[in-house]
CSV table of C-alpha atoms in Angstrom, one decimal:
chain,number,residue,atom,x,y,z
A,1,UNK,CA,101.0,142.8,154.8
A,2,UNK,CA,98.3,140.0,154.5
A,3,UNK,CA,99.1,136.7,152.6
A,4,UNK,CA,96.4,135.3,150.7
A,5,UNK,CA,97.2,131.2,151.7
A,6,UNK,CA,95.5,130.2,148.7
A,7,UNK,CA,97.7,132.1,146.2
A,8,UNK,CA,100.9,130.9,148.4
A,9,UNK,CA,103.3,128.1,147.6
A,10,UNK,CA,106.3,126.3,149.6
A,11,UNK,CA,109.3,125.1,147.4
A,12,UNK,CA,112.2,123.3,149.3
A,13,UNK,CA,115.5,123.6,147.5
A,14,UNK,CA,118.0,121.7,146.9
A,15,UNK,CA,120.6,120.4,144.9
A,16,UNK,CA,120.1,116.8,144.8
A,17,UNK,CA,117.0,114.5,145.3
A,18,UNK,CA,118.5,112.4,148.2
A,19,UNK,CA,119.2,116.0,149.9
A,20,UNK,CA,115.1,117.2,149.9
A,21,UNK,CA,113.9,117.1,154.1
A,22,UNK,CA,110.5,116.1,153.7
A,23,UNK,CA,108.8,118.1,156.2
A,24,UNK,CA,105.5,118.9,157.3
A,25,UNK,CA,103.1,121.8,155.2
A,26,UNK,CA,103.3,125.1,156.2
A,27,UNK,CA,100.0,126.6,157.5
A,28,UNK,CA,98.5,130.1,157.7
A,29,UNK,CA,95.3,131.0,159.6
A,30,UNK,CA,94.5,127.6,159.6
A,31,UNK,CA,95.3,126.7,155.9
A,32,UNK,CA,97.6,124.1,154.6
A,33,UNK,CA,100.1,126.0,152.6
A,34,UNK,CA,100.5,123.8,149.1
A,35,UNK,CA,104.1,122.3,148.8
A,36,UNK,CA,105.3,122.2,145.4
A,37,UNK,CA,108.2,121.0,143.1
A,38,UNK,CA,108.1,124.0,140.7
A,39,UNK,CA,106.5,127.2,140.9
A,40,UNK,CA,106.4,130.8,138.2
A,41,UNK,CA,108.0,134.0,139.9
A,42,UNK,CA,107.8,137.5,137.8
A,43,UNK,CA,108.2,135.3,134.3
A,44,UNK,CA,110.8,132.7,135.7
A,45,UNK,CA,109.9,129.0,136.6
A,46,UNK,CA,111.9,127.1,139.2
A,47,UNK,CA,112.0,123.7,140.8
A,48,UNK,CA,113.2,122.3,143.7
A,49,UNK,CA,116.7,121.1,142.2
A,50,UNK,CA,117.9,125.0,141.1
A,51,UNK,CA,117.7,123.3,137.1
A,52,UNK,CA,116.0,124.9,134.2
A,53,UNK,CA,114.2,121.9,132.3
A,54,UNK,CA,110.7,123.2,132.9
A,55,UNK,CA,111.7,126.8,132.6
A,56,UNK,CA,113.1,125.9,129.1
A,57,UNK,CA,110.6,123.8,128.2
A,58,UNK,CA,107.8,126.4,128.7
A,59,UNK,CA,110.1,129.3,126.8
A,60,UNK,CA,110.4,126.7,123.9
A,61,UNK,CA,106.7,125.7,123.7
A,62,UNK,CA,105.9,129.6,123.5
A,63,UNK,CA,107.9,130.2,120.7
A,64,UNK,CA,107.1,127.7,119.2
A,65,UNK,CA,103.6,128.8,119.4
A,66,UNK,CA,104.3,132.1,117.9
A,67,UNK,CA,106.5,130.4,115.1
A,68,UNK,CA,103.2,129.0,113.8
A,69,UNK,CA,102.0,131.9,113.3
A,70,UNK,CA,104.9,133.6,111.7
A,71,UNK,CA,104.3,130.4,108.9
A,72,UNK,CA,100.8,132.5,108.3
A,73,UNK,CA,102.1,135.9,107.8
A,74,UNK,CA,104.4,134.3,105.7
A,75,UNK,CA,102.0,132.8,103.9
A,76,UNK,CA,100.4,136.3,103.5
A,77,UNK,CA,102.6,137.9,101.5
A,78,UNK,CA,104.3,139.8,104.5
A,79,UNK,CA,107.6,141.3,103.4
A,80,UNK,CA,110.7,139.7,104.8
A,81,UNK,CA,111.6,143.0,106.6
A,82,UNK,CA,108.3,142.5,108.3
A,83,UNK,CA,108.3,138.7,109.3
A,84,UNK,CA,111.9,140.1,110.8
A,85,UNK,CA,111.0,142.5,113.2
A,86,UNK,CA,107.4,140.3,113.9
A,87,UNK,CA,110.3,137.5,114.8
A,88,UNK,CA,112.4,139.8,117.0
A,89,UNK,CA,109.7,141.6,118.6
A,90,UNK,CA,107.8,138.2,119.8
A,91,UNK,CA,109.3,135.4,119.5
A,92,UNK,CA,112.8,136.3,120.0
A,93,UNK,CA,112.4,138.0,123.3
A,94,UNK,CA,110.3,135.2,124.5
A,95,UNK,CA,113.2,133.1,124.3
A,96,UNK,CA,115.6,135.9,125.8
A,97,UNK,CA,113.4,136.7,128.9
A,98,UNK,CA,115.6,137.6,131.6
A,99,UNK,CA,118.5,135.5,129.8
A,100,UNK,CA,121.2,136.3,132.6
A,101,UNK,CA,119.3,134.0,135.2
A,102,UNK,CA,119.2,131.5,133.3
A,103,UNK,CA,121.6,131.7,130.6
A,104,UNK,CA,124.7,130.6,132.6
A,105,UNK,CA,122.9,127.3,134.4
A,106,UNK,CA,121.6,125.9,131.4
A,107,UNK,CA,123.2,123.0,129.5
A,108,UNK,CA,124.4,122.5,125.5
A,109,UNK,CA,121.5,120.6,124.9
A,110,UNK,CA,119.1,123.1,126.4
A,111,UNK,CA,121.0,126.0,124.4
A,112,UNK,CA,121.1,123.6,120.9
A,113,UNK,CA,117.2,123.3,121.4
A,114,UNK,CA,116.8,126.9,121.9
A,115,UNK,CA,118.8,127.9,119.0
A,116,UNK,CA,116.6,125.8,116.5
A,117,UNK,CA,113.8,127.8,117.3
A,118,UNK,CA,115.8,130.7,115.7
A,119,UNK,CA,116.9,128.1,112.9
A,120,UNK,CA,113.4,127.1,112.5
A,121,UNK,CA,112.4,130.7,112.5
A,122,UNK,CA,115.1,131.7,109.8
A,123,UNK,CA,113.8,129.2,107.6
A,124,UNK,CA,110.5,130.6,107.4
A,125,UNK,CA,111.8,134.4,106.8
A,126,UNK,CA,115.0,133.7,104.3
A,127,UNK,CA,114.0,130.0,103.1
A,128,UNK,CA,116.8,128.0,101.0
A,129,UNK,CA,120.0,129.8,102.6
A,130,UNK,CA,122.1,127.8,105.4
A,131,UNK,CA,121.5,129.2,108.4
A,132,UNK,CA,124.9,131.5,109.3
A,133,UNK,CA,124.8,132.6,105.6
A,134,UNK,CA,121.2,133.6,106.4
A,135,UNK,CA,121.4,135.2,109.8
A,136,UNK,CA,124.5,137.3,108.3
A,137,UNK,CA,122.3,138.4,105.2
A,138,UNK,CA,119.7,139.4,108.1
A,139,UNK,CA,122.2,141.2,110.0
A,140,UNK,CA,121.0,139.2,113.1
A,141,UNK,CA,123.4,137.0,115.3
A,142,UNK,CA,123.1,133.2,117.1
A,143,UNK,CA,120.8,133.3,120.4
A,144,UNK,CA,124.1,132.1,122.2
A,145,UNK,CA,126.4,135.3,121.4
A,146,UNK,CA,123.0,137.6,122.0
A,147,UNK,CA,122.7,135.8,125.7
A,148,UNK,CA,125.8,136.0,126.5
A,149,UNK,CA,126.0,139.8,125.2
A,150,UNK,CA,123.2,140.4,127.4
A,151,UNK,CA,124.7,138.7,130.4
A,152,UNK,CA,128.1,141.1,129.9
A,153,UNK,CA,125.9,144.2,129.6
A,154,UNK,CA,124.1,143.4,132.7
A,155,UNK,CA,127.9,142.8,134.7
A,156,UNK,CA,129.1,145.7,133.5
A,157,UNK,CA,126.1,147.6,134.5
A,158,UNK,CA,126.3,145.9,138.3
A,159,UNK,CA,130.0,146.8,138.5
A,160,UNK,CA,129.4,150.4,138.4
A,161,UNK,CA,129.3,151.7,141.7
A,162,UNK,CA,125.8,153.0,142.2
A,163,UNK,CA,124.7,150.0,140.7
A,164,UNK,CA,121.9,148.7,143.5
A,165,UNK,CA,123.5,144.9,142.8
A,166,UNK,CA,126.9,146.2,143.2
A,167,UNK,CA,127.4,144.8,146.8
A,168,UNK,CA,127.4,140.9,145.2
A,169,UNK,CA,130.6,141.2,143.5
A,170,UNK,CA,133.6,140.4,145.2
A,171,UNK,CA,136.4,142.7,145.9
A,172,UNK,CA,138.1,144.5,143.4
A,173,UNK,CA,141.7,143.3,142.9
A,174,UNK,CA,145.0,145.3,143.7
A,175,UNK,CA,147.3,144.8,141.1
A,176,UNK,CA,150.9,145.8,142.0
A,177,UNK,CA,152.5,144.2,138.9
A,178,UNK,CA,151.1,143.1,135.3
A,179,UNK,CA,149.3,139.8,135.0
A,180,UNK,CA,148.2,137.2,132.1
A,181,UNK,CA,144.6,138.0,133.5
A,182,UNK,CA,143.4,141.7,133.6
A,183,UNK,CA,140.1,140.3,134.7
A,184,UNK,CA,139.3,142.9,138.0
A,185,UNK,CA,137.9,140.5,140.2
A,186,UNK,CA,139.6,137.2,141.3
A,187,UNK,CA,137.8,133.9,140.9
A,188,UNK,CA,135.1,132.5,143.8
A,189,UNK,CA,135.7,129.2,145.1
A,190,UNK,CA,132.9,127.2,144.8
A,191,UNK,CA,132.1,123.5,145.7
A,192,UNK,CA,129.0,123.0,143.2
A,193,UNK,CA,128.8,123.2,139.7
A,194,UNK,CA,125.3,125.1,140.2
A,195,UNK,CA,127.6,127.9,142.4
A,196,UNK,CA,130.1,127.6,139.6
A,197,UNK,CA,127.4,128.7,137.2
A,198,UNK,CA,125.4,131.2,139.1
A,199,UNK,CA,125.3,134.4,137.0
A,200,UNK,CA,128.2,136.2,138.8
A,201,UNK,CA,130.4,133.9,138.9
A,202,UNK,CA,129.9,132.7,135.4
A,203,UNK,CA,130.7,136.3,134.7
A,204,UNK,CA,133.6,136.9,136.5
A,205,UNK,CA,135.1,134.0,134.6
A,206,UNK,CA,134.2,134.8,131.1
A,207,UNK,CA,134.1,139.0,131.5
């Protein structure tokens, strides 16, 4: 396989600032290999610290975008039906892109912001209706209960056998007697709230 050093970033991780060992560049047939603090992967941004502001940030800024332009269609005369499935189809699964990486490592501020591009969205589709009683007349539900639908669909999915991913969850529980918790796997120990909300862990907890 030949790398192409000028496509070809280095990212150091870590969970805390103070942690980060500056070291020197990384170099490939005599090219300095560009150290960065962020970088895109299939869709996904990450930085150094394992956190999700720029990832969020870009998602938002997207929709956003594409919200603009649901205002024109709007303005059109497009159908309500229409401005729906135009929302759904573009600006919805924008915000929804591989959801169970990020979903369960993002904070209540990150998921409030995300959610008012759906409020702002609603607005512009069923105008003068609160925004539950709007979203129920549209038959559509909060980003937060779609995300975390998504995320329990994907864990079901891994926990079936033949599931490629299957091999990350931890053991399956022997239960000899009944228990408050019918939850098949026990919880993982973990020292950081990052491990804590990693997406199979966050699921074993909450599916």
């Amino acid at each position: 396989m030949n790398i192409n050093p000028r496509k070809t970033k280095e990212i150091i991780l870590s969970t805390s600032e103070r942690s980060i060992v500056r070291v020197a560049p990384l170099t490939l047939d005599g090219s300095i290999i560009e150290q960065v603090e962020s970088c895109t992967l299939l869709g996904i941004t990450l930085n150094n610290h394992l956190t999700w502001e720029q990832h969020i940030d870009k998602i938002i800024s997207k929709a956003n975008s594409r919200t603009y332009l649901l205002t024109r269609l709007r303005n059109t005369g497009i159908k309500q039906g229409d401005l729906l499935s135009y929302y759904k189809a573009c600006i919805r699964s924008c915000l929804e892109y591989v959801a169970p990486v990020w979903h369960p490592g993002i904070t209540k501020q990150q998921s409030k912001d995300i959610e008012n591009i759906q409020k702002r969205a609603i607005r512009i589709i069923q105008p003068d209706i609160p925004y539950l009683e709007a979203i129920e007349m549209l038959k559509i539900k909060t980003l937060s209960e779609r995300r975390n639908e998504i995320c329990e669909k994907t864990f079901n999915n891994i926990k079936k056998r033949d599931n490629k991913l299957n091999y990350l969850l931890p053991e399956v529980r022997k239960l000899t007697y009944n228990l408050r918790s019918k939850k098949p796997y026990s919880s993982v120990n973990h020292r950081t709230s990052k491990c804590a909300n990693s997406f199979i862990n966050f699921c074993i907890k909450h599916f």
